[in-house]
PDB file of C-alpha atoms in Angstrom:
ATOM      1  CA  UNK S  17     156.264 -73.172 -13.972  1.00  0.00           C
ATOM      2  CA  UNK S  18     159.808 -74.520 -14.243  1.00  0.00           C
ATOM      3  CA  UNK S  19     160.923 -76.426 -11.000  1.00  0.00           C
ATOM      4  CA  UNK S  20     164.173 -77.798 -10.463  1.00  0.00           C
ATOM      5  CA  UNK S  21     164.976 -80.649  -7.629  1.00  0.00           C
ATOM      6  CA  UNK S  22     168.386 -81.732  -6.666  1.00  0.00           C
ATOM      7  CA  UNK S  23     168.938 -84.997  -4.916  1.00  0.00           C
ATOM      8  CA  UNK S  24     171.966 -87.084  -3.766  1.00  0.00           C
ATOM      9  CA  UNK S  25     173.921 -84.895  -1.503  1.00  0.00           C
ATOM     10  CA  UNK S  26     175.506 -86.303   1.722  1.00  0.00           C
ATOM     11  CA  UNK S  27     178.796 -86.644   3.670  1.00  0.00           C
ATOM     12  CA  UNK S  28     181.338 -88.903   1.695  1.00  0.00           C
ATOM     13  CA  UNK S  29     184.779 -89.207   3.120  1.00  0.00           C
ATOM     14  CA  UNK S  30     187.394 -87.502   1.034  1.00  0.00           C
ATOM     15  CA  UNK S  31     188.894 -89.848  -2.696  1.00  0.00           C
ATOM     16  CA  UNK S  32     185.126 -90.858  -2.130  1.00  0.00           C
ATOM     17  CA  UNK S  33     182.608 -90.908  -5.077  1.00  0.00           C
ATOM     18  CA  UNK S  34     179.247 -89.124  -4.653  1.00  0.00           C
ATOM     19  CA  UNK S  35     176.032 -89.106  -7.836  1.00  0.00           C
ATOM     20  CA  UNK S  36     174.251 -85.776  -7.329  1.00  0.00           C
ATOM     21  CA  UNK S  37     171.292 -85.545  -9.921  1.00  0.00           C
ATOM     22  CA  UNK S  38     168.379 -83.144 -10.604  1.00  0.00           C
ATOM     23  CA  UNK S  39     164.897 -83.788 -12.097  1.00  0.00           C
ATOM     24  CA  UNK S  40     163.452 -80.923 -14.366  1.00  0.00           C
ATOM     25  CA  UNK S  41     159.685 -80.116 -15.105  1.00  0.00           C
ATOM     26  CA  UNK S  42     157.939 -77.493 -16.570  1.00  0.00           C
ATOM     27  CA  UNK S  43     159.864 -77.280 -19.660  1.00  0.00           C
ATOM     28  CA  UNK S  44     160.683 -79.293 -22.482  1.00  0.00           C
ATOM     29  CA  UNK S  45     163.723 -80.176 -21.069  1.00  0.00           C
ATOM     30  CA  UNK S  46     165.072 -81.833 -24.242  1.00  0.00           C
ATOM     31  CA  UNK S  47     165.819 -78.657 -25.594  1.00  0.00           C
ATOM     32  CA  UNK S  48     167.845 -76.848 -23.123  1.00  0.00           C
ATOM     33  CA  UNK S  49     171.240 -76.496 -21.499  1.00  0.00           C
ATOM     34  CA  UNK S  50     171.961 -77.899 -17.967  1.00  0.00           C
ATOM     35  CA  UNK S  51     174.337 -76.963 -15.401  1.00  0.00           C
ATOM     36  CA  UNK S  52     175.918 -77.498 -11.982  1.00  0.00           C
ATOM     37  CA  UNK S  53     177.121 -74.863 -10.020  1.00  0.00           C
ATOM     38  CA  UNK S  54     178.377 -74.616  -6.097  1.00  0.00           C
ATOM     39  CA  UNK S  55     178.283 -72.326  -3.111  1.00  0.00           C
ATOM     40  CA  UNK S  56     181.174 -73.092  -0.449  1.00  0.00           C
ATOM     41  CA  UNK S  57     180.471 -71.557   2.805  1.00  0.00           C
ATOM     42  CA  UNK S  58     182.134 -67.785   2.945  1.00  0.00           C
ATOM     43  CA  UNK S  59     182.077 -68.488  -0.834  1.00  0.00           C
ATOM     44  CA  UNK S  60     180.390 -67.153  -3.941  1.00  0.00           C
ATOM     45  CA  UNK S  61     178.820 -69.333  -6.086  1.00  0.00           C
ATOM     46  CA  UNK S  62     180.445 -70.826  -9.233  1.00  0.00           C
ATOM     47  CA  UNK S  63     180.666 -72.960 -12.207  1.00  0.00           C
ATOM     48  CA  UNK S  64     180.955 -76.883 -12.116  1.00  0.00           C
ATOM     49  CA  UNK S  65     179.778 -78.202 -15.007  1.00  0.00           C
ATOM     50  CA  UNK S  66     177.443 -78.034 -18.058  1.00  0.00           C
ATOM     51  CA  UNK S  67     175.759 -79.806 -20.712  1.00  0.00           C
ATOM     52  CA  UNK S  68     174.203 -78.769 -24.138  1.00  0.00           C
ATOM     53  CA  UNK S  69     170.793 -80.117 -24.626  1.00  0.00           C
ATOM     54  CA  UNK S  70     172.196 -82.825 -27.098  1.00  0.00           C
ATOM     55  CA  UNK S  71     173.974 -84.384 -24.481  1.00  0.00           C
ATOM     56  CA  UNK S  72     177.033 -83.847 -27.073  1.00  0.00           C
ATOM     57  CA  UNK S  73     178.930 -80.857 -25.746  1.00  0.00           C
ATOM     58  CA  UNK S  74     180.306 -80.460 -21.945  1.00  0.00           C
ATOM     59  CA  UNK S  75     181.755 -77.741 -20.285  1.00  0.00           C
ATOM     60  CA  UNK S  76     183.778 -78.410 -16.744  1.00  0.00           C
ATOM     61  CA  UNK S  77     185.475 -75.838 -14.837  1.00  0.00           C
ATOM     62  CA  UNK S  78     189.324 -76.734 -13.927  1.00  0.00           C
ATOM     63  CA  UNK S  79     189.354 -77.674 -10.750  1.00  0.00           C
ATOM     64  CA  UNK S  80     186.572 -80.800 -11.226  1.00  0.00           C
ATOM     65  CA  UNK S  81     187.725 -81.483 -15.018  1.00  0.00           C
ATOM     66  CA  UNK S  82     189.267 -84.959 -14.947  1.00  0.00           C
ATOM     67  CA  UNK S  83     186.791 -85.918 -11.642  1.00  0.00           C
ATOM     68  CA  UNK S  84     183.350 -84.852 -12.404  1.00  0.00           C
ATOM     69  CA  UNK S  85     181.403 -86.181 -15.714  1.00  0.00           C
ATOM     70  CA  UNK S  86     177.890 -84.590 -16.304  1.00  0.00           C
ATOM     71  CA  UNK S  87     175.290 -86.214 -18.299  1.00  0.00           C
ATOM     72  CA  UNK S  88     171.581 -86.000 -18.741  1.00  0.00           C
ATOM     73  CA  UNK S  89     168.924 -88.515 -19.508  1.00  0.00           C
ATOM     74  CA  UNK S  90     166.018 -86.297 -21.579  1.00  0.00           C
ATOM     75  CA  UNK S  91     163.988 -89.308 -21.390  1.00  0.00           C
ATOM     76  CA  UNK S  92     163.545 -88.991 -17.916  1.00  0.00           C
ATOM     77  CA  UNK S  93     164.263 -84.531 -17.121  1.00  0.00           C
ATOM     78  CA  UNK S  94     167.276 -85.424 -15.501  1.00  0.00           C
ATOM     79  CA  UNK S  95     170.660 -84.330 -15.036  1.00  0.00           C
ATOM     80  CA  UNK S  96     173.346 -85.805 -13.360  1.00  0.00           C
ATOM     81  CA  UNK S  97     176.802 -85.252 -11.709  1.00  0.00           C
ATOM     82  CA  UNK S  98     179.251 -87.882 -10.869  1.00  0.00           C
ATOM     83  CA  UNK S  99     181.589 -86.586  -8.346  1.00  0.00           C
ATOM     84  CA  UNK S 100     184.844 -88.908  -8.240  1.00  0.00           C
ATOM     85  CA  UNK S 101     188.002 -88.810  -6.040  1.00  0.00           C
ATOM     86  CA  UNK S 102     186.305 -86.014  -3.873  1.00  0.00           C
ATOM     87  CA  UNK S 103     188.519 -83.313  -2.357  1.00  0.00           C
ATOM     88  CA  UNK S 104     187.353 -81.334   1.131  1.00  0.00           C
ATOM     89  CA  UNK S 105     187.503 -78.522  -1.249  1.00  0.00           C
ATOM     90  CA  UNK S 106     184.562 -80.207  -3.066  1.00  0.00           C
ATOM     91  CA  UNK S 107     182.184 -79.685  -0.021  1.00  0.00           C
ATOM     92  CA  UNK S 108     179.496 -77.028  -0.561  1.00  0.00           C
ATOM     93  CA  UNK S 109     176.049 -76.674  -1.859  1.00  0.00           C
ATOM     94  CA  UNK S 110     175.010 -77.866  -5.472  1.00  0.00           C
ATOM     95  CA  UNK S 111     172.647 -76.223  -7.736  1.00  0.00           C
ATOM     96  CA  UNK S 112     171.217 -77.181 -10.580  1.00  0.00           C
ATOM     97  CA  UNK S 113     170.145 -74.775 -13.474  1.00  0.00           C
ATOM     98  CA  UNK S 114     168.701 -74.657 -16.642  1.00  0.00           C
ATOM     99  CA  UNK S 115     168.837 -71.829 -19.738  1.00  0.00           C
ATOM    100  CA  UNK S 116     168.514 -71.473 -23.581  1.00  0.00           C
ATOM    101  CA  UNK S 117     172.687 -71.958 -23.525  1.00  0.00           C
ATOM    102  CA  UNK S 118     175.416 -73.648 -21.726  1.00  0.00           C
ATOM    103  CA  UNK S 119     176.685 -70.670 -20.808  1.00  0.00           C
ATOM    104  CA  UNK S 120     176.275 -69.248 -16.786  1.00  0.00           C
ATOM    105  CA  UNK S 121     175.025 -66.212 -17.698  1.00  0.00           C
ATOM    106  CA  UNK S 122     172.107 -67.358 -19.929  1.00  0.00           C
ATOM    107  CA  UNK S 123     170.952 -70.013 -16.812  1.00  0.00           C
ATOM    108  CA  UNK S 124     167.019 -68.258 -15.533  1.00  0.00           C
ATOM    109  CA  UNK S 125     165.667 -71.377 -13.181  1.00  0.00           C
ATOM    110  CA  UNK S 126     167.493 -72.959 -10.690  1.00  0.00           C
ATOM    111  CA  UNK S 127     167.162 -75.462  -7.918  1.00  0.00           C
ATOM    112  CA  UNK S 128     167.096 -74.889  -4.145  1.00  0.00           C
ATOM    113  CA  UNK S 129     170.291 -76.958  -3.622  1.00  0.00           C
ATOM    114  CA  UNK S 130     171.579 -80.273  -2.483  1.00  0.00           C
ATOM    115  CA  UNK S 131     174.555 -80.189   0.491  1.00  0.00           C
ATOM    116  CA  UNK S 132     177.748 -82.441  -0.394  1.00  0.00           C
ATOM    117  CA  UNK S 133     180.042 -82.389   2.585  1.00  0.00           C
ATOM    118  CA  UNK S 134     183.556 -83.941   2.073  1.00  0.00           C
ATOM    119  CA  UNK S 135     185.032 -85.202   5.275  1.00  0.00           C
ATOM    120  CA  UNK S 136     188.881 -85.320   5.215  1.00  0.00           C
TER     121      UNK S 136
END
């Protein structure tokens, strides 16, 4: 059974920097895309960020290119996000999620969440 845990959420004050990561089991995690995705409150959920299982190819939606840098560690299942010069904007729940491709649509296991709240 594929599990996904987030950890690393919390309340960081706004041009703060916040480390989100996400520890995968159940799969050979080597060879499979990661990704981060968010749900603001009112909000649907939507891309962040994504990583091919190589490590070599990342994907980052527009409004976190340029802050955000995800990488993964096979060695250890685990996936990170480094959130830098955080906006209020920035403040919702983060989900990690796994699939064959880096694409959104081909992500089938995902994580219960972890809550980043940006104070301004």
């Amino acid at each position: 059974q594929v599990q996904l845990v987030e950890s690393g959420g919390g309340l960081v004050q706004a041009g703060g920097s916040l480390r989100v990561s996400c520890t995968a089991s159940g799969r050979t995690f080597s060879s499979y895309a990661m990704g981060w995705f968010r749900q603001a409150p009112g909000k649907e959920r939507e891309f962040v960020a994504a990583i091919k299982w190589s490590g070599g190819t990342r994907y980052y939606a527009d409004s976190v290119k340029g802050r955000f840098t995800i990488s993964r560690d096979n060695a250890k299942n685990t996936v990170y996000l480094q959130m830098n010069s955080l906006k209020s904007e920035d403040t919702a729940i983060y989900y990690c999620a796994t699939g064959q491709t880096a694409a959104p649509r081909d992500m089938d296991y995902w994580g219960k969440g972890t809550l980043v709240t940006v104070s301004s």
